[in-house]
Amino acid sequence: ATAWTKIESTTKFLETDDQTLYAHWTPVQYSIIYENVPNGYTADTSYTIEGSVTIPHPEKTWNNFLGWKEYVCNKANVNQCGVNDREHTRNILKEGYNTTLPVWTTLHRKYDAQWEAIPYAVTWTKNGQLIYVDMVPYGTAPVYNVTQEHPLPTKARDTQYTYTFDGWNIGNTEYGKTNLPPVEGAVTYSARFSTTTNSYTITFENEDGTELQSGLVAYGTTPTYNGATPTKASTAQYSYTFAGWT
């Protein structure tokens, strides 16, 4: 064989003098797999000991990137690495946006991106007054937390109505007490109340205090007397005719 020619098992030496063979090496190529990253994330998927590799941080809508969880495996193929095959695991969190594998790094690696959903302010109000503010991660349904400091909303009864807490509004959109939509940004919920018209006891009495009729009548409704026409005994001076109610 001539210099720099790869010697195979079938190679025949035709030279008649001494020959010097030189060893040539190809660096082992190791694989990198990225897990829990958004579509479109691009980074090196292989490396050798001869060069360093920088793994850029991914970006994910409505999430803060915390770092990587690194798995290292000594299998022939990175896809064969299972939980029990991982030589070691470490968290690379809050160490900057980039992870660098220096020269002479070896072994297959998996990097699992760690995320934290961005929290948004959920403001709970009643009649325009603040109840409390909660911080809820993006995509999570908010839940009104009933405590001694902020119990379920109530509204005082007035002359016309009795009020019952009925759910929450975002603007003019009505929701129930629970099963609220997932958070997509800062939002304000206003307590909504249903109304029941108050009724009052109306009693009709004769001029001597005798009860003629009594019953409940709804606020705003004109009461109607359905009994016999009231009478009053005549005196020596007058005869009396029913004229109405006072």
mmCIF file of C-alpha atoms in Angstrom:
data_model
loop_
_atom_site.group_PDB
_atom_site.id
_atom_site.type_symbol
_atom_site.label_atom_id
_atom_site.label_comp_id
_atom_site.label_asym_id
_atom_site.label_seq_id
_atom_site.Cartn_x
_atom_site.Cartn_y
_atom_site.Cartn_z
ATOM 1 C CA ALA A 1 0.000 0.000 0.000
ATOM 2 C CA THR A 2 1.100 3.610 -0.564
ATOM 3 C CA ALA A 3 1.378 6.227 2.215
ATOM 4 C CA TRP A 4 -1.930 7.452 3.643
ATOM 5 C CA THR A 5 -3.845 4.600 2.162
ATOM 6 C CA LYS A 6 -6.146 2.773 4.519
ATOM 7 C CA ILE A 7 -5.024 -0.783 5.171
ATOM 8 C CA GLU A 8 -7.843 -3.277 4.954
ATOM 9 C CA SER A 9 -7.766 -6.967 5.859
ATOM 10 C CA THR A 10 -7.587 -7.782 2.170
ATOM 11 C CA THR A 11 -4.764 -5.378 1.390
ATOM 12 C CA LYS A 12 -1.721 -7.110 -0.170
ATOM 13 C CA PHE A 13 1.823 -5.852 0.334
ATOM 14 C CA LEU A 14 3.764 -5.895 -2.916
ATOM 15 C CA GLU A 15 6.731 -3.970 -1.597
ATOM 16 C CA THR A 16 10.019 -5.812 -1.105
ATOM 17 C CA ASP A 17 11.582 -3.461 1.418
ATOM 18 C CA ASP A 18 10.577 -2.398 4.929
ATOM 19 C CA GLN A 19 7.390 -0.329 5.297
ATOM 20 C CA THR A 20 6.244 2.015 8.074
ATOM 21 C CA LEU A 21 2.529 2.061 8.856
ATOM 22 C CA TYR A 22 0.984 5.112 10.474
ATOM 23 C CA ALA A 23 -2.078 4.896 12.713
ATOM 24 C CA HIS A 24 -4.952 7.187 11.791
ATOM 25 C CA TRP A 25 -7.807 7.963 14.193
ATOM 26 C CA THR A 26 -11.332 9.167 13.730
ATOM 27 C CA PRO A 27 -12.846 10.794 16.821
ATOM 28 C CA VAL A 28 -15.924 9.114 18.219
ATOM 29 C CA GLN A 29 -19.067 11.050 17.465
ATOM 30 C CA TYR A 30 -21.478 11.485 20.327
ATOM 31 C CA SER A 31 -25.135 12.384 20.011
ATOM 32 C CA ILE A 32 -27.211 15.054 21.733
ATOM 33 C CA ILE A 33 -30.981 14.836 22.104
ATOM 34 C CA TYR A 34 -33.171 17.725 23.264
ATOM 35 C CA GLU A 35 -36.408 17.047 25.115
ATOM 36 C CA ASN A 36 -39.284 19.300 26.090
ATOM 37 C CA VAL A 37 -38.283 21.993 23.614
ATOM 38 C CA PRO A 38 -40.676 23.853 21.287
ATOM 39 C CA ASN A 39 -40.912 23.060 17.594
ATOM 40 C CA GLY A 40 -38.277 24.847 15.569
ATOM 41 C CA TYR A 41 -35.562 24.714 18.212
ATOM 42 C CA THR A 42 -32.189 24.192 16.515
ATOM 43 C CA ALA A 43 -28.851 23.255 18.081
ATOM 44 C CA ASP A 44 -25.966 20.853 17.520
ATOM 45 C CA THR A 45 -27.089 17.219 17.623
ATOM 46 C CA SER A 46 -23.620 15.658 17.688
ATOM 47 C CA TYR A 47 -20.069 16.408 18.817
ATOM 48 C CA THR A 48 -16.595 14.926 19.237
ATOM 49 C CA ILE A 49 -13.831 15.438 21.786
ATOM 50 C CA GLU A 50 -12.033 17.754 19.389
ATOM 51 C CA GLY A 51 -14.429 20.684 19.657
ATOM 52 C CA SER A 52 -16.563 22.452 22.193
ATOM 53 C CA VAL A 53 -20.325 22.720 21.776
ATOM 54 C CA THR A 54 -22.517 25.559 22.951
ATOM 55 C CA ILE A 55 -26.169 24.719 23.535
ATOM 56 C CA PRO A 56 -28.316 27.861 23.231
ATOM 57 C CA HIS A 57 -31.343 28.334 25.440
ATOM 58 C CA PRO A 58 -34.743 27.707 23.854
ATOM 59 C CA GLU A 59 -37.684 30.063 23.993
ATOM 60 C CA LYS A 60 -41.252 29.083 24.674
ATOM 61 C CA THR A 61 -44.254 31.374 24.534
ATOM 62 C CA TRP A 62 -45.646 32.350 27.950
ATOM 63 C CA ASN A 63 -42.876 30.488 29.768
ATOM 64 C CA ASN A 64 -39.608 31.401 31.449
ATOM 65 C CA PHE A 65 -36.683 29.136 30.624
ATOM 66 C CA LEU A 66 -35.040 27.906 33.832
ATOM 67 C CA GLY A 67 -32.238 25.816 32.382
ATOM 68 C CA TRP A 68 -31.525 22.209 31.453
ATOM 69 C CA LYS A 69 -31.661 18.877 33.161
ATOM 70 C CA GLU A 70 -28.696 16.956 31.766
ATOM 71 C CA TYR A 71 -28.591 13.165 31.362
ATOM 72 C CA VAL A 72 -25.339 11.442 30.398
ATOM 73 C CA CYS A 73 -25.292 7.884 29.030
ATOM 74 C CA ASN A 74 -22.602 5.411 27.940
ATOM 75 C CA LYS A 75 -24.680 3.354 25.515
ATOM 76 C CA ALA A 76 -23.755 2.751 21.889
ATOM 77 C CA ASN A 77 -26.750 4.813 20.740
ATOM 78 C CA VAL A 78 -28.286 7.708 22.620
ATOM 79 C CA ASN A 79 -31.794 6.426 21.860
ATOM 80 C CA GLN A 80 -31.000 3.266 23.834
ATOM 81 C CA CYS A 81 -30.440 5.228 27.008
ATOM 82 C CA GLY A 82 -33.055 4.544 29.622
ATOM 83 C CA VAL A 83 -33.481 5.880 33.125
ATOM 84 C CA ASN A 84 -31.348 3.093 34.605
ATOM 85 C CA ASP A 85 -28.609 3.590 31.995
ATOM 86 C CA ARG A 86 -27.913 7.197 32.798
ATOM 87 C CA GLU A 87 -24.458 7.543 34.228
ATOM 88 C CA HIS A 88 -25.322 10.746 36.011
ATOM 89 C CA THR A 89 -27.900 13.469 36.063
ATOM 90 C CA ARG A 90 -27.499 17.094 36.979
ATOM 91 C CA ASN A 91 -29.550 20.239 36.804
ATOM 92 C CA ILE A 92 -28.060 23.150 34.908
ATOM 93 C CA LEU A 93 -30.392 25.818 36.181
ATOM 94 C CA LYS A 94 -29.967 29.558 36.447
ATOM 95 C CA GLU A 95 -26.393 29.348 35.154
ATOM 96 C CA GLY A 96 -26.931 31.639 32.208
ATOM 97 C CA TYR A 97 -28.693 31.038 28.958
ATOM 98 C CA ASN A 98 -25.989 28.912 27.310
ATOM 99 C CA THR A 99 -24.526 25.530 28.217
ATOM 100 C CA THR A 100 -21.046 24.816 26.879
ATOM 101 C CA LEU A 101 -19.506 21.365 26.469
ATOM 102 C CA PRO A 102 -15.720 21.929 26.480
ATOM 103 C CA VAL A 103 -13.134 20.099 24.403
ATOM 104 C CA TRP A 104 -12.572 16.473 25.520
ATOM 105 C CA THR A 105 -16.185 16.061 26.600
ATOM 106 C CA THR A 106 -17.478 12.541 25.947
ATOM 107 C CA LEU A 107 -20.613 10.366 26.131
ATOM 108 C CA HIS A 108 -24.076 10.740 24.683
ATOM 109 C CA ARG A 109 -26.261 13.389 26.267
ATOM 110 C CA LYS A 110 -29.884 14.294 26.666
ATOM 111 C CA TYR A 111 -30.987 17.760 27.655
ATOM 112 C CA ASP A 112 -34.460 18.244 29.112
ATOM 113 C CA ALA A 113 -35.552 21.877 29.061
ATOM 114 C CA GLN A 114 -37.028 23.118 32.342
ATOM 115 C CA TRP A 115 -39.790 25.726 32.208
ATOM 116 C CA GLU A 116 -41.829 27.908 34.492
ATOM 117 C CA ALA A 117 -45.131 29.262 33.241
ATOM 118 C CA ILE A 118 -45.244 33.045 33.437
ATOM 119 C CA PRO A 119 -47.636 34.100 36.228
ATOM 120 C CA TYR A 120 -50.218 36.814 35.615
ATOM 121 C CA ALA A 121 -52.190 38.945 38.046
ATOM 122 C CA VAL A 122 -55.773 37.818 38.591
ATOM 123 C CA THR A 123 -57.688 40.552 40.399
ATOM 124 C CA TRP A 124 -60.902 39.722 42.264
ATOM 125 C CA THR A 125 -63.317 42.603 42.877
ATOM 126 C CA LYS A 126 -66.801 43.260 44.234
ATOM 127 C CA ASN A 127 -68.814 46.361 43.328
ATOM 128 C CA GLY A 128 -65.621 47.935 42.005
ATOM 129 C CA GLN A 129 -63.744 47.340 45.259
ATOM 130 C CA LEU A 130 -60.641 45.153 45.466
ATOM 131 C CA ILE A 131 -60.989 41.827 47.288
ATOM 132 C CA TYR A 132 -57.488 40.472 46.629
ATOM 133 C CA VAL A 133 -54.952 39.783 43.865
ATOM 134 C CA ASP A 134 -53.644 36.333 42.983
ATOM 135 C CA MET A 135 -50.717 35.369 40.715
ATOM 136 C CA VAL A 136 -51.691 32.504 38.412
ATOM 137 C CA PRO A 137 -49.410 30.787 35.836
ATOM 138 C CA TYR A 138 -50.310 31.095 32.185
ATOM 139 C CA GLY A 139 -52.695 28.373 31.036
ATOM 140 C CA THR A 140 -53.953 27.633 34.554
ATOM 141 C CA ALA A 141 -57.583 28.154 35.480
ATOM 142 C CA PRO A 142 -57.869 30.630 38.379
ATOM 143 C CA VAL A 143 -59.712 29.620 41.536
ATOM 144 C CA TYR A 144 -61.128 32.073 44.053
ATOM 145 C CA ASN A 145 -59.507 31.143 47.345
ATOM 146 C CA VAL A 146 -62.088 31.395 50.130
ATOM 147 C CA THR A 147 -60.466 32.398 53.413
ATOM 148 C CA GLN A 148 -61.393 34.314 56.511
ATOM 149 C CA GLU A 149 -59.783 37.396 54.968
ATOM 150 C CA HIS A 150 -61.721 37.102 51.725
ATOM 151 C CA PRO A 151 -64.883 34.965 52.045
ATOM 152 C CA LEU A 152 -67.341 34.461 49.213
ATOM 153 C CA PRO A 153 -68.650 37.854 48.053
ATOM 154 C CA THR A 154 -71.891 39.142 49.518
ATOM 155 C CA LYS A 155 -74.035 42.202 48.902
ATOM 156 C CA ALA A 156 -76.305 43.807 51.456
ATOM 157 C CA ARG A 157 -80.042 43.597 50.961
ATOM 158 C CA ASP A 158 -81.750 46.843 49.990
ATOM 159 C CA THR A 159 -85.385 47.918 49.924
ATOM 160 C CA GLN A 160 -86.128 46.342 46.572
ATOM 161 C CA TYR A 161 -83.823 43.345 46.280
ATOM 162 C CA THR A 162 -82.046 40.547 48.128
ATOM 163 C CA TYR A 163 -78.733 39.647 46.446
ATOM 164 C CA THR A 164 -77.158 36.218 45.963
ATOM 165 C CA PHE A 165 -73.618 35.653 44.692
ATOM 166 C CA ASP A 166 -74.025 34.080 41.276
ATOM 167 C CA GLY A 167 -70.549 33.967 39.696
ATOM 168 C CA TRP A 168 -67.928 36.169 38.064
ATOM 169 C CA ASN A 169 -67.783 38.558 35.150
ATOM 170 C CA ILE A 170 -64.938 39.660 32.908
ATOM 171 C CA GLY A 171 -66.403 42.830 31.512
ATOM 172 C CA ASN A 172 -69.843 41.811 30.250
ATOM 173 C CA THR A 173 -68.949 38.147 29.866
ATOM 174 C CA GLU A 174 -70.484 35.964 32.541
ATOM 175 C CA TYR A 175 -68.870 32.912 34.136
ATOM 176 C CA GLY A 176 -69.843 30.603 36.964
ATOM 177 C CA LYS A 177 -68.380 30.454 40.443
ATOM 178 C CA THR A 178 -65.848 27.813 39.309
ATOM 179 C CA ASN A 179 -64.439 26.380 36.065
ATOM 180 C CA LEU A 180 -63.100 29.743 34.966
ATOM 181 C CA PRO A 181 -61.109 30.021 31.705
ATOM 182 C CA PRO A 182 -57.334 29.484 31.778
ATOM 183 C CA VAL A 183 -55.246 32.598 32.302
ATOM 184 C CA GLU A 184 -53.816 34.173 29.147
ATOM 185 C CA GLY A 185 -52.794 37.476 30.700
ATOM 186 C CA ALA A 186 -53.682 39.840 33.501
ATOM 187 C CA VAL A 187 -57.418 39.755 34.146
ATOM 188 C CA THR A 188 -59.992 41.239 36.520
ATOM 189 C CA TYR A 189 -63.000 39.292 37.758
ATOM 190 C CA SER A 190 -66.010 41.141 39.142
ATOM 191 C CA ALA A 191 -68.474 39.412 41.463
ATOM 192 C CA ARG A 192 -71.947 39.066 39.947
ATOM 193 C CA PHE A 193 -75.139 38.867 41.972
ATOM 194 C CA SER A 194 -78.591 37.624 41.100
ATOM 195 C CA THR A 195 -81.563 39.483 42.558
ATOM 196 C CA THR A 196 -84.732 38.384 44.286
ATOM 197 C CA THR A 197 -87.462 40.979 44.634
ATOM 198 C CA ASN A 198 -88.363 41.536 48.267
ATOM 199 C CA SER A 199 -91.915 40.970 49.456
ATOM 200 C CA TYR A 200 -93.583 42.741 52.343
ATOM 201 C CA THR A 201 -96.534 41.844 54.529
ATOM 202 C CA ILE A 202 -99.479 44.107 53.739
ATOM 203 C CA THR A 203 -102.334 44.128 56.289
ATOM 204 C CA PHE A 204 -105.720 45.715 55.746
ATOM 205 C CA GLU A 205 -107.473 46.719 58.978
ATOM 206 C CA ASN A 206 -110.863 48.143 59.745
ATOM 207 C CA GLU A 207 -111.063 51.498 61.518
ATOM 208 C CA ASP A 208 -111.325 49.719 64.846
ATOM 209 C CA GLY A 209 -108.121 47.730 64.297
ATOM 210 C CA THR A 210 -109.793 44.525 63.241
ATOM 211 C CA GLU A 211 -107.684 42.673 60.667
ATOM 212 C CA LEU A 212 -109.560 42.231 57.402
ATOM 213 C CA GLN A 213 -106.827 40.758 55.152
ATOM 214 C CA SER A 214 -103.078 40.111 55.326
ATOM 215 C CA GLY A 215 -100.498 38.695 52.888
ATOM 216 C CA LEU A 216 -97.156 39.171 51.126
ATOM 217 C CA VAL A 217 -96.919 41.622 48.256
ATOM 218 C CA ALA A 218 -93.794 42.030 46.058
ATOM 219 C CA TYR A 219 -91.944 45.336 46.096
ATOM 220 C CA GLY A 220 -93.323 47.646 43.415
ATOM 221 C CA THR A 221 -96.647 45.823 43.214
ATOM 222 C CA THR A 222 -99.852 47.618 44.172
ATOM 223 C CA PRO A 223 -101.646 45.657 46.914
ATOM 224 C CA THR A 224 -105.237 44.608 46.246
ATOM 225 C CA TYR A 225 -107.926 44.173 48.855
ATOM 226 C CA ASN A 226 -110.158 41.175 48.089
ATOM 227 C CA GLY A 227 -112.313 41.035 51.204
ATOM 228 C CA ALA A 228 -115.747 42.323 52.095
ATOM 229 C CA THR A 229 -116.286 46.072 52.024
ATOM 230 C CA PRO A 230 -115.386 47.483 55.438
ATOM 231 C CA THR A 231 -118.270 48.859 57.492
ATOM 232 C CA LYS A 232 -118.643 51.169 60.461
ATOM 233 C CA ALA A 233 -121.640 51.373 62.749
ATOM 234 C CA SER A 234 -123.788 54.490 62.528
ATOM 235 C CA THR A 235 -123.958 56.957 65.355
ATOM 236 C CA ALA A 236 -126.744 59.298 66.392
ATOM 237 C CA GLN A 237 -125.119 61.948 64.283
ATOM 238 C CA TYR A 238 -123.578 60.093 61.299
ATOM 239 C CA SER A 239 -123.914 57.192 58.949
ATOM 240 C CA TYR A 240 -120.619 55.954 57.490
ATOM 241 C CA THR A 241 -119.737 54.793 53.955
ATOM 242 C CA PHE A 242 -116.378 53.164 53.137
ATOM 243 C CA ALA A 243 -114.268 55.710 51.259
ATOM 244 C CA GLY A 244 -110.849 54.024 50.896
ATOM 245 C CA TRP A 245 -107.552 53.229 52.673
ATOM 246 C CA THR A 246 -105.008 55.295 54.484
#
